[in-house]
XYZ file of N, CA, C and O in Angstrom:
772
model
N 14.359 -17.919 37.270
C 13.712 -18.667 38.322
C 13.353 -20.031 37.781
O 12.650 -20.050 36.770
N 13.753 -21.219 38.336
C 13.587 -22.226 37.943
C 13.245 -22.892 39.292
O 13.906 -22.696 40.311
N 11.683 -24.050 39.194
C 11.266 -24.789 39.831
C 10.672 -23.885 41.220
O 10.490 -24.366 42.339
N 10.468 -22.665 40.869
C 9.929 -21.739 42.296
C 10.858 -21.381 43.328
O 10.648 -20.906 44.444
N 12.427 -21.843 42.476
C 13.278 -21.152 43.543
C 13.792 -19.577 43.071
O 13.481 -19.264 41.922
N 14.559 -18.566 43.879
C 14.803 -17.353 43.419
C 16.286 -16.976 44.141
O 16.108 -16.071 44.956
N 16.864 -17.154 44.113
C 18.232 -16.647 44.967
C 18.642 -15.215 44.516
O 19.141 -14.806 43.467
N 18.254 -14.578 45.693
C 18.238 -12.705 44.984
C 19.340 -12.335 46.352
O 18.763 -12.532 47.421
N 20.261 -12.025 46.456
C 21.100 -11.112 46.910
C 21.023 -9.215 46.908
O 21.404 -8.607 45.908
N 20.587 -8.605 47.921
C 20.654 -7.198 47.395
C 21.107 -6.206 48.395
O 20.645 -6.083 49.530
N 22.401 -5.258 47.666
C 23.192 -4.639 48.860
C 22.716 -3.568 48.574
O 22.003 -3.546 47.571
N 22.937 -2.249 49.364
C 22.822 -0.861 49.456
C 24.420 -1.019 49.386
O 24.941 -2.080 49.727
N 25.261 0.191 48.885
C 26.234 1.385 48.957
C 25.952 1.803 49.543
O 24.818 2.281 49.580
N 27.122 1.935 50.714
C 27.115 3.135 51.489
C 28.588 3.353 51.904
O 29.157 2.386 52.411
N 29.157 4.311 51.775
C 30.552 4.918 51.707
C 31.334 3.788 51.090
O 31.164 3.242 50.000
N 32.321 3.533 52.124
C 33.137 2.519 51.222
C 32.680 0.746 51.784
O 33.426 -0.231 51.841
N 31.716 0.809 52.011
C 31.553 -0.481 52.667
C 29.901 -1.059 51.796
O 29.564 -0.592 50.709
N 29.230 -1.917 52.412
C 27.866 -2.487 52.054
C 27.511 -3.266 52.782
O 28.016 -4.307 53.204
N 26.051 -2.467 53.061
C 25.138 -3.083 53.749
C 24.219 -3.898 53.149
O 24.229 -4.093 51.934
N 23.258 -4.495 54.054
C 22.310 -5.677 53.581
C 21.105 -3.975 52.985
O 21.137 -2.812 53.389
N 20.390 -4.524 52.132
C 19.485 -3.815 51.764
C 18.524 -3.168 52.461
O 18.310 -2.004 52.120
N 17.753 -3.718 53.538
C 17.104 -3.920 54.926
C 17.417 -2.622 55.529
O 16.690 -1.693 55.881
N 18.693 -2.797 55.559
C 19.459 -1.402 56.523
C 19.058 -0.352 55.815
O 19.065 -0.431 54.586
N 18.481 1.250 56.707
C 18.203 2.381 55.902
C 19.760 2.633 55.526
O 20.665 1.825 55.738
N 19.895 3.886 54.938
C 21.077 4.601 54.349
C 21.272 5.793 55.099
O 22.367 6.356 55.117
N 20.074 6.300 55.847
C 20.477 7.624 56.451
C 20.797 7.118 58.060
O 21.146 7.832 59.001
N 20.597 5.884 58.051
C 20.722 5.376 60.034
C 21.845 6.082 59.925
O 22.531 6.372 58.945
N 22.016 6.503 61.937
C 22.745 7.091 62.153
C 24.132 5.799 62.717
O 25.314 6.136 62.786
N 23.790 4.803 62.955
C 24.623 3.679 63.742
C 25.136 2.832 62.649
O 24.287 1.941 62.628
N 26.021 2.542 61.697
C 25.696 1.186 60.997
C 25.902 0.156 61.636
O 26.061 0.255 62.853
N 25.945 -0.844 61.138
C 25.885 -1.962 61.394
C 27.382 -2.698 61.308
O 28.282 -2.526 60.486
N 27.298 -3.678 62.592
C 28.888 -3.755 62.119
C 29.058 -5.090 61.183
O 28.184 -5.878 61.545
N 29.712 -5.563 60.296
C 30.106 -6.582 59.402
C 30.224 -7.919 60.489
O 30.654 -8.038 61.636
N 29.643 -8.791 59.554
C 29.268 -9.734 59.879
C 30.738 -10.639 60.127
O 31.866 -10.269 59.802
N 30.409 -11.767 60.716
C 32.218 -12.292 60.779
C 31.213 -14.057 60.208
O 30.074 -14.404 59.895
N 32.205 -14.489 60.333
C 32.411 -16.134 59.367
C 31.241 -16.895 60.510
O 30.226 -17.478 60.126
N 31.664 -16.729 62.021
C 30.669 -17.522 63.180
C 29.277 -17.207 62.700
O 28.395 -18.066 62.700
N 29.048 -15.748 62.216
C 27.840 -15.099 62.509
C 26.851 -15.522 61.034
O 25.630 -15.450 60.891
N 28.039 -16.023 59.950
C 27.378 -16.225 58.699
C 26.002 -17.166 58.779
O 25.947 -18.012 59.671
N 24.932 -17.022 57.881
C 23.442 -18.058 57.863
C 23.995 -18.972 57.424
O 24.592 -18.771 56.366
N 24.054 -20.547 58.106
C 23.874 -21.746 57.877
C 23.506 -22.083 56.721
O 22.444 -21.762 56.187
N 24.563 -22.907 56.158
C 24.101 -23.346 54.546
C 22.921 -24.068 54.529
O 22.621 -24.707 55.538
N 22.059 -24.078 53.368
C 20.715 -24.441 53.079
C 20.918 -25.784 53.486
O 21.924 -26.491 53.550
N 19.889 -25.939 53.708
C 19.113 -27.486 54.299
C 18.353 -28.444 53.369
O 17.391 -27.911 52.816
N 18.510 -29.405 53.146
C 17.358 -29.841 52.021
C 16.224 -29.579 52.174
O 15.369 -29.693 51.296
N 15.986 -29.085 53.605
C 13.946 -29.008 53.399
C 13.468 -27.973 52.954
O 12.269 -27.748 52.791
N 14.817 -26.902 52.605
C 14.398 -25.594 52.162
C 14.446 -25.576 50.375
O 14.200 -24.654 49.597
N 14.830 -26.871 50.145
C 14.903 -27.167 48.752
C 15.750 -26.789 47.732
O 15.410 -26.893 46.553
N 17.411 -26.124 48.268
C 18.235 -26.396 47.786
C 19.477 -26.905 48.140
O 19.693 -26.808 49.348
N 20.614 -27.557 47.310
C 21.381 -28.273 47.353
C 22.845 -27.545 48.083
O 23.089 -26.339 48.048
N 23.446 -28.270 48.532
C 24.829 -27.685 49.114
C 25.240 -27.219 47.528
O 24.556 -27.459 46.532
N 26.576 -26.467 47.558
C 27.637 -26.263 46.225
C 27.444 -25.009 45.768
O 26.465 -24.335 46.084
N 28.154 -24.709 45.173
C 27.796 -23.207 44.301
C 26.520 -23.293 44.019
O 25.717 -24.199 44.244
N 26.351 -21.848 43.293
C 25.461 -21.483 42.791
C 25.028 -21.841 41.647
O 23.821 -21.946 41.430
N 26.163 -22.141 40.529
C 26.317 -23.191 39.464
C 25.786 -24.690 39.389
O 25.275 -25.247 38.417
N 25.965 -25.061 40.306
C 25.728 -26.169 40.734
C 24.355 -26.522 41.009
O 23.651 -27.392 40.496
N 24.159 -25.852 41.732
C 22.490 -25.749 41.846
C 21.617 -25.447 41.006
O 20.390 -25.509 40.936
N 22.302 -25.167 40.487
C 21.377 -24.238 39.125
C 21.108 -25.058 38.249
O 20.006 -25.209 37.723
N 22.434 -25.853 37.948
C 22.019 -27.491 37.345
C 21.833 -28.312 37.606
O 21.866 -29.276 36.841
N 21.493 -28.382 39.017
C 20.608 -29.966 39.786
C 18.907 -28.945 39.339
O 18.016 -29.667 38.894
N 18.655 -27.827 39.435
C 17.219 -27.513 38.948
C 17.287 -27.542 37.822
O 16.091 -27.687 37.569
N 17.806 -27.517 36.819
C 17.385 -27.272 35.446
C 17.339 -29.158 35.144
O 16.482 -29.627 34.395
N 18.433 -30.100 35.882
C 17.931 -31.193 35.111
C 16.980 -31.819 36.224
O 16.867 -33.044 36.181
N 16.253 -31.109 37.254
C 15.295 -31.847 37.847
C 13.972 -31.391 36.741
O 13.219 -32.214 36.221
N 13.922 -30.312 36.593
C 12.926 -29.443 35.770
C 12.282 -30.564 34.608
O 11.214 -31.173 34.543
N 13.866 -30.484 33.477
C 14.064 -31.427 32.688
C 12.970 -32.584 32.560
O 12.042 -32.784 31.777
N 13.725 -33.580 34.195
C 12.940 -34.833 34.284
C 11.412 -34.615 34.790
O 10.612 -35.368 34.234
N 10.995 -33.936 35.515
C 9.612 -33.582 35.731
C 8.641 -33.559 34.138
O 7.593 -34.164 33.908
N 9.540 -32.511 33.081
C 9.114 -31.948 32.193
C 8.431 -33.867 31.358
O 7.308 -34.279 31.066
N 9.620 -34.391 31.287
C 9.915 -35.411 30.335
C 9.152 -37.006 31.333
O 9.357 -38.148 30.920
N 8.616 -36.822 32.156
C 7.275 -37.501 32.672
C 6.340 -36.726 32.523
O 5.613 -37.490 31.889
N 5.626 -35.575 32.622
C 4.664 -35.133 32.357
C 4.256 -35.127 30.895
O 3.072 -35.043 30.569
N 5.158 -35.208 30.095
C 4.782 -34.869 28.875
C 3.856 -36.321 28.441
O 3.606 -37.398 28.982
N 3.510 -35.611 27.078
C 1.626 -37.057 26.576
C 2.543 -37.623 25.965
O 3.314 -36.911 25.320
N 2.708 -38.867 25.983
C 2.983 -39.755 24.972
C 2.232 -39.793 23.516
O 1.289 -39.070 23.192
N 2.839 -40.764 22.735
C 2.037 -40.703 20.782
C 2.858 -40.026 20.035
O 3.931 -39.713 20.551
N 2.619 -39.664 18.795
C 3.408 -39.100 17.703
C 3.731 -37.630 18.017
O 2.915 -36.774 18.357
N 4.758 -37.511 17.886
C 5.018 -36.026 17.545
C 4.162 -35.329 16.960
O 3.317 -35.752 16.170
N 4.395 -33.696 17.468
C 3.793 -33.086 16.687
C 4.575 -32.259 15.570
O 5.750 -31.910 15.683
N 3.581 -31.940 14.244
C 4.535 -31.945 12.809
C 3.498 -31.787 12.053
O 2.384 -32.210 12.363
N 3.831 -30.977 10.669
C 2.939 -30.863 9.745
C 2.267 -32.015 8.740
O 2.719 -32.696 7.819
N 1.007 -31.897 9.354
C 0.637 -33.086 8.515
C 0.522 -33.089 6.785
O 0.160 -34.120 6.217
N 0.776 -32.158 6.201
C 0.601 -31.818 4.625
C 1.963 -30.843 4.003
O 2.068 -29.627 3.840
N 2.767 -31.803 3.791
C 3.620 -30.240 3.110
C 4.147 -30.354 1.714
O 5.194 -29.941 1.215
N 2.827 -31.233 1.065
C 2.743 -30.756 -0.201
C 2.499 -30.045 -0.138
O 1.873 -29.525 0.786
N 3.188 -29.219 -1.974
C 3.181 -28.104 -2.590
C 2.322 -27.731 -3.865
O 2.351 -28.140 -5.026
N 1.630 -26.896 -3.273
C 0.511 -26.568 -4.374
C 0.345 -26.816 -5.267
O 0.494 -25.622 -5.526
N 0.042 -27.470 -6.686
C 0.151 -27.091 -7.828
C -0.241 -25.819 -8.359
O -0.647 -25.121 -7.429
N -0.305 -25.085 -9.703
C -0.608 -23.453 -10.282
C -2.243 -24.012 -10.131
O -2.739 -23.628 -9.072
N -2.756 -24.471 -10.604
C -4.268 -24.577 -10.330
C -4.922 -25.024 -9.331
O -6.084 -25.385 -9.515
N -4.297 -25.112 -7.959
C -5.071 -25.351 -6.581
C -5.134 -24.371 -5.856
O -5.261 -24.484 -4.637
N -5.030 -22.805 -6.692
C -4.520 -21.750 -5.675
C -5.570 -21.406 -5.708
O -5.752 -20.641 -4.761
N -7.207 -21.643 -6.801
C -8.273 -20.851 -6.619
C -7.917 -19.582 -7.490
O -8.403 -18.546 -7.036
N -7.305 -19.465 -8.441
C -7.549 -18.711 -9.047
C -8.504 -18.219 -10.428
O -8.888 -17.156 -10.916
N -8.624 -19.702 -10.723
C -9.752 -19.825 -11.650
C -9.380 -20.116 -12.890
O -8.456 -20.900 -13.107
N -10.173 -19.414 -14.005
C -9.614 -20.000 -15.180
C -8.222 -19.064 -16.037
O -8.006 -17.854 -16.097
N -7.678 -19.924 -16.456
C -6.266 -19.499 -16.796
C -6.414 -18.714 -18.139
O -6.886 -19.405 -19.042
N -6.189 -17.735 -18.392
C -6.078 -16.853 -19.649
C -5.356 -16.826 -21.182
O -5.612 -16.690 -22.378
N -4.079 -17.099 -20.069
C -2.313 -16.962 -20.751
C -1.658 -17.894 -20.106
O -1.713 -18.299 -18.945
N -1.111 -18.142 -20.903
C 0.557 -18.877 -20.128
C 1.984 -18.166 -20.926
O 1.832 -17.288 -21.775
N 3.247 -18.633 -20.561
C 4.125 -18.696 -21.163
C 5.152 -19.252 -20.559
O 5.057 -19.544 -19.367
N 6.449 -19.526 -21.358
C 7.386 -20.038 -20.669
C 6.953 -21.746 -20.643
O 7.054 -22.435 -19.628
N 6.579 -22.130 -21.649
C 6.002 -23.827 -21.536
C 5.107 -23.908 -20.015
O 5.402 -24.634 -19.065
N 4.114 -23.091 -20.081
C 3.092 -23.194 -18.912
C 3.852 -22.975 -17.052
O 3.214 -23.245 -16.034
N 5.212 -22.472 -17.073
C 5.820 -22.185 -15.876
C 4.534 -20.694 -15.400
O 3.703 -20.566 -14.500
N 4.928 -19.923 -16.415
C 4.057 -19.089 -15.890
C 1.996 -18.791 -16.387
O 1.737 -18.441 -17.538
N 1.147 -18.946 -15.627
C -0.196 -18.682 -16.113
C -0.351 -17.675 -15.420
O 0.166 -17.591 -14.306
N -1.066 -16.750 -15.927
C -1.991 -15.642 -15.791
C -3.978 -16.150 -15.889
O -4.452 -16.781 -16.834
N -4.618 -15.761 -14.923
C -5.950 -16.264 -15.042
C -6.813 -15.029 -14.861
O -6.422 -13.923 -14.487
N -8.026 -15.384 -15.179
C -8.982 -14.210 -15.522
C -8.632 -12.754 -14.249
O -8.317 -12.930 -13.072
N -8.821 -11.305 -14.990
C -8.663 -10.660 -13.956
C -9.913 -10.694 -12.949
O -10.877 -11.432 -13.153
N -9.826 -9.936 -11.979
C -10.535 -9.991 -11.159
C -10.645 -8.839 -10.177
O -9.665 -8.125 -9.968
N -12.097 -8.582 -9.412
C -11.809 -7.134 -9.143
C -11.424 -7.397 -7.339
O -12.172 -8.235 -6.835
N -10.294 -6.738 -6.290
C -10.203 -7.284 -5.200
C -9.639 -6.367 -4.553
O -8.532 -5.925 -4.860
N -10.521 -5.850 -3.296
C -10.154 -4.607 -2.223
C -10.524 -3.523 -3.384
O -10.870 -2.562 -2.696
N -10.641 -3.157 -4.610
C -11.445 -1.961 -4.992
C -10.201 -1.909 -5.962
O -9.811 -0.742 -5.992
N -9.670 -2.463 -6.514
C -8.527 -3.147 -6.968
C -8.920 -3.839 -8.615
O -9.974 -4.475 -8.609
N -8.269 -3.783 -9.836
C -8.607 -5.261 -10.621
C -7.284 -5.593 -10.447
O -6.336 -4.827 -10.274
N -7.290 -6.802 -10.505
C -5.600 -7.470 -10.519
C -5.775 -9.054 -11.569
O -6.768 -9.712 -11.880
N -4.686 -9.171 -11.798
C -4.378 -10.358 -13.109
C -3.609 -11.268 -11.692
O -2.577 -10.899 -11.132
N -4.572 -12.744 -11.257
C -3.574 -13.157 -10.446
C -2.825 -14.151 -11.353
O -3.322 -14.613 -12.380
N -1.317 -14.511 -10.798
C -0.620 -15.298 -11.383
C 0.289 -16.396 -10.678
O 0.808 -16.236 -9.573
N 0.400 -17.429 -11.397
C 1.522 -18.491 -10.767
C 2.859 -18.806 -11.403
O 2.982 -19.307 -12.521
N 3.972 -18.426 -10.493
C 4.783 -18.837 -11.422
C 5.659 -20.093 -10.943
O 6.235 -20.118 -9.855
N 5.682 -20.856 -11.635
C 6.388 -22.124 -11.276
C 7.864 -22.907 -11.953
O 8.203 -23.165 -13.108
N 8.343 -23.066 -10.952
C 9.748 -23.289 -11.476
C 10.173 -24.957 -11.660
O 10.585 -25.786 -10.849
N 9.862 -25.027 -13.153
C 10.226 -26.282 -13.508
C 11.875 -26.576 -13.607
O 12.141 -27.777 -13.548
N 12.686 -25.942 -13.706
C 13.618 -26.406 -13.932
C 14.542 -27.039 -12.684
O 13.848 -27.330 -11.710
N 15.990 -27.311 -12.524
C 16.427 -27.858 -11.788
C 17.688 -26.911 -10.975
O 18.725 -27.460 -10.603
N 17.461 -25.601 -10.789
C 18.362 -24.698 -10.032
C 16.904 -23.679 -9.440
O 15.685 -23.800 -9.559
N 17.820 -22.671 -8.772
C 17.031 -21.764 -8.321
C 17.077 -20.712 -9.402
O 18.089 -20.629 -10.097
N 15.867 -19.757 -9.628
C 15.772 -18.855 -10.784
C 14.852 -17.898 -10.312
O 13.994 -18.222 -9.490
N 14.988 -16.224 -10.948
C 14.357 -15.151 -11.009
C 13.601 -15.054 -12.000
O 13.880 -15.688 -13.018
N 12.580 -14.322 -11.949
C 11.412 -14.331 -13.038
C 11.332 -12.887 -13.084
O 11.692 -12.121 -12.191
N 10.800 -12.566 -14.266
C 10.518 -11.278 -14.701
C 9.320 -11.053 -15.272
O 9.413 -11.495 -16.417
N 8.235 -10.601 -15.097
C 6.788 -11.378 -16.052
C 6.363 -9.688 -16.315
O 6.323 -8.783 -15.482
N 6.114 -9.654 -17.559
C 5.558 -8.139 -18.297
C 4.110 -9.074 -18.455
O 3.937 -10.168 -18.993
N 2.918 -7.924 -17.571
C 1.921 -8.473 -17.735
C 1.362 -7.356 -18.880
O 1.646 -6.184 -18.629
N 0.707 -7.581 -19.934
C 0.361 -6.279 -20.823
C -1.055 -7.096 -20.790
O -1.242 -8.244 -21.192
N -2.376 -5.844 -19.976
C -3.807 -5.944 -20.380
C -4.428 -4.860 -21.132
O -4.495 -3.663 -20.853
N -4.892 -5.541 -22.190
C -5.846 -4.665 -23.368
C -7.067 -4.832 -23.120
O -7.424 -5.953 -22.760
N -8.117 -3.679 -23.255
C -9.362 -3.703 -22.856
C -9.717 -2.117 -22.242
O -9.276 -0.989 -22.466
N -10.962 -2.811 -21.176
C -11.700 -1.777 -20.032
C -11.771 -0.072 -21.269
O -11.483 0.013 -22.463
N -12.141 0.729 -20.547
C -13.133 1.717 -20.839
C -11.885 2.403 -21.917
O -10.693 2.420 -21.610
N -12.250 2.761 -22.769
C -11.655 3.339 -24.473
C -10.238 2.603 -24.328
O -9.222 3.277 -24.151
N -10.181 0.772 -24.431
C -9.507 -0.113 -24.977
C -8.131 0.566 -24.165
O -7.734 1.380 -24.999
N -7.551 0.622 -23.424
C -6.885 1.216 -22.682
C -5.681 -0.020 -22.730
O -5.912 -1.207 -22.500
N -4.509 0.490 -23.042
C -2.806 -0.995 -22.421
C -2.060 -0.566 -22.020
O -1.181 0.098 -22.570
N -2.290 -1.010 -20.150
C -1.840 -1.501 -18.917
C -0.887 -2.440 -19.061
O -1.175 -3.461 -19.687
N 0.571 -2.252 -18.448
C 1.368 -3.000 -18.626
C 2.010 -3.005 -17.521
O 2.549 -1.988 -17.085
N 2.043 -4.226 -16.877
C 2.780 -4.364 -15.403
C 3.988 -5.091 -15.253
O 4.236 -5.823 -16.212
N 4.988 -5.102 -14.128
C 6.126 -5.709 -14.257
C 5.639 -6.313 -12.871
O 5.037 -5.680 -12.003
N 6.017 -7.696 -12.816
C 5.970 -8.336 -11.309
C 7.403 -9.558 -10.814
O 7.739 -10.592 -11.392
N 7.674 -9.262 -10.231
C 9.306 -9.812 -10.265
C 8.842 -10.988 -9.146
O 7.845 -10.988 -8.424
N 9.748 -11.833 -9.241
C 10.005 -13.069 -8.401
C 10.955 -13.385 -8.366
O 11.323 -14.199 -9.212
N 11.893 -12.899 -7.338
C 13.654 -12.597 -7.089
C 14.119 -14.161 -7.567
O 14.898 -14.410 -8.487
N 13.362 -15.248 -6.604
C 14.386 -16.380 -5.907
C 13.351 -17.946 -6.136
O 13.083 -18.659 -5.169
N 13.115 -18.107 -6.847
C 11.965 -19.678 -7.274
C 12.426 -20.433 -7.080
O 13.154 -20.266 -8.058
N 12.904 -21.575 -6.541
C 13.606 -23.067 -6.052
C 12.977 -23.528 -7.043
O 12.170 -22.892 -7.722
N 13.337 -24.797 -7.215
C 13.152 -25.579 -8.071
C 12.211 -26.321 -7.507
O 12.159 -26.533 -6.295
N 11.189 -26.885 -8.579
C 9.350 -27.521 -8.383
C 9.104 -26.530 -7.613
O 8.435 -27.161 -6.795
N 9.107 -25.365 -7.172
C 8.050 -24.509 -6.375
C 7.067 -23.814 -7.098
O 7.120 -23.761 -8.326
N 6.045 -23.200 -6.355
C 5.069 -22.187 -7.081
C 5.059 -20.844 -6.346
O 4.970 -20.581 -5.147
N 5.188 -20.016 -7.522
C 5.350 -18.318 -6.446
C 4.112 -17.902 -7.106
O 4.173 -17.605 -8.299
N 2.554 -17.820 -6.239
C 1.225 -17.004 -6.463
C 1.817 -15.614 -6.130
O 2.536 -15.268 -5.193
N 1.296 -14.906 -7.188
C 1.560 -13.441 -6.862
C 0.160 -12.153 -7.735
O -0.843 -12.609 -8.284
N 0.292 -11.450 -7.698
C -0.968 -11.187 -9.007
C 0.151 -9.662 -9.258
O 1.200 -9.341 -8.700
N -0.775 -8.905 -10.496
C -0.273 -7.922 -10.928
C -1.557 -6.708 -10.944
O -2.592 -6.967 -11.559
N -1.427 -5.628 -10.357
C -2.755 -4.402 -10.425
C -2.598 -3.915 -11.637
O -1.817 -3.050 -12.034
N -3.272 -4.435 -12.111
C -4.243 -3.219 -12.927
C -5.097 -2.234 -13.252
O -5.577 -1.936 -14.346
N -5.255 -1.689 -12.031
C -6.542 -1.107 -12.032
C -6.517 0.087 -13.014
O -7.567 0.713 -12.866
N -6.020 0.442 -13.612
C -5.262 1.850 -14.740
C -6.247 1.289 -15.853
O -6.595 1.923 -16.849
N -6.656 -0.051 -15.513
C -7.635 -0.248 -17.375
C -8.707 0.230 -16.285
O -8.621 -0.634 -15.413
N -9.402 0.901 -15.999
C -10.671 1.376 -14.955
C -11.642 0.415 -15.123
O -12.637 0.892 -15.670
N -11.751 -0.958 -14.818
C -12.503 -1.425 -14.687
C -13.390 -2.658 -15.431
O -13.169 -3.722 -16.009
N -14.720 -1.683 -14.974
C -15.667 -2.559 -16.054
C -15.743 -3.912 -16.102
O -15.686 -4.389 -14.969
N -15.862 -4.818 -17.069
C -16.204 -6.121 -17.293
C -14.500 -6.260 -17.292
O -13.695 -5.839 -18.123
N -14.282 -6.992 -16.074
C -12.544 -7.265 -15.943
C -12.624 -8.828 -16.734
O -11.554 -9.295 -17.126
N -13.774 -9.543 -16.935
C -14.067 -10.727 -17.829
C -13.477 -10.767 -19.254
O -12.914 -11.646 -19.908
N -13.882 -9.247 -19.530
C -13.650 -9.048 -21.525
C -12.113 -8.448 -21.443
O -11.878 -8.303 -22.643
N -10.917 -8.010 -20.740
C -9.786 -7.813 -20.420
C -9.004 -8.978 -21.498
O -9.500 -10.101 -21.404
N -8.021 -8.868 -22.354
C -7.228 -9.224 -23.098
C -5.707 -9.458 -21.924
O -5.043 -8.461 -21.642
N -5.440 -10.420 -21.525
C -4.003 -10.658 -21.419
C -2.756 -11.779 -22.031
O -2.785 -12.968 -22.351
N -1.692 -10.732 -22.003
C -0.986 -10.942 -22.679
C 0.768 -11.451 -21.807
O 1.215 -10.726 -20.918
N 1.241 -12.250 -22.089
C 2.363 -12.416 -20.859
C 3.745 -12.257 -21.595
O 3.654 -12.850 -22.669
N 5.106 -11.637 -21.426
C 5.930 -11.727 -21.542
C 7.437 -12.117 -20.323
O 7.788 -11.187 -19.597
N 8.084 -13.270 -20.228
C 8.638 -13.641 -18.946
C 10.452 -13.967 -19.760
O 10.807 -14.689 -20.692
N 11.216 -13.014 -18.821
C 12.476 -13.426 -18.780
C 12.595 -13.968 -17.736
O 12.064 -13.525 -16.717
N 13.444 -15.230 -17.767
C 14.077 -16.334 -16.814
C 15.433 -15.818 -16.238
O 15.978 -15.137 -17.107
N 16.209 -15.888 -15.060
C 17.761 -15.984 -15.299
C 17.808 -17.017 -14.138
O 17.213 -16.764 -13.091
N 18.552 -18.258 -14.308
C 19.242 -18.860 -13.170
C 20.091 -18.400 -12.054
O 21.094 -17.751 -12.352
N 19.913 -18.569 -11.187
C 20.404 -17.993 -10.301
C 21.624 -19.451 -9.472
O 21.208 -20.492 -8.962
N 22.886 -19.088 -9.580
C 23.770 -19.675 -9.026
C 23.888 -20.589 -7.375
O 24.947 -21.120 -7.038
């Protein structure tokens, strides 16, 4: 439906012929077929559509629509993201950084306890100049009888200058002062083609 018009056509089946919808199906009389004299008078402009197919009409409404649309609309700037800088590893709020490795691509920062959870959050950032997968072995020493937790956290697909925030659970060291937690980072790189 475009511009409040609706052009709905609807027949009933009935034996081998068709009636207007209107007509019951069990009448006992049908109706006899209409002839070419008897056809409704093509639309009128005051009824608000155009002589021509149905095609036709269809695209005198869609580009009247169009032009209605394209005067109503507000003038001024587009709308568009006003910020699409990209984070740096220390604007994510994660706090203070623990570990790094990988010439500071990847930091690990203090754990932290979250949803009932401790987790090691981390950034990994892709300095180089292709796209690359990361592999980061997080190993934490500590929490209740010195306990080592060792996590794997993958990052399939890193573009180049991006940052992938991700963290790693730990909660297996049970707890406690997640402050006095020892971490430790190990990260394989592979470029990705």
């Amino acid at each position: 439906m475009l511009g409040g018009v609706c052009l709905i056509a609807a027949y009933t089946l009935v034996g081998c012929g068709a009636q207007p919808a209107s007509s019951s199906a069990g009448a006992s009389t049908p109706e006899a077929p209409t002839t070419a004299a008897e056809e409704p008078a093509a639309p009128s402009p005051d009824d608000g559509l155009r002589g021509g197919t149905l095609v036709q009409q269809n695209e005198a409404l869609i580009k009247d629509e169009t032009e209605k649309r394209a005067k109503s609309a507000p003038s001024g700037d587009p709308v568009g993201p006003k910020n699409t800088k990209i984070p740096r590893p220390d604007e994510y709020g994660f706090g203070k950084a623990v570990a790094t490795a990988q010439d500071r691509e990847v930091i690990a920062y203090t754990p932290r306890k979250s949803g009932g959870r401790v987790v090691v959050p981390l950034t990994i950032e892709n300095q180089g100049a292709q796209r690359t997968a990361y592999t980061v072995e997080v190993r934490v020493t500590g929490g209740h009888g010195a306990a080592t937790v060792t996590r794997k956290v993958e990052a399939p697909n890193v573009f180049p200058h991006t940052v992938w925030p991700t963290e790693a659970d730990i909660t297996a060291t049970g707890g406690g002062d997640v402050e006095s937690l020892k971490v430790t980072l190990m990260v394989t790189r592979r470029p990705l083609a």
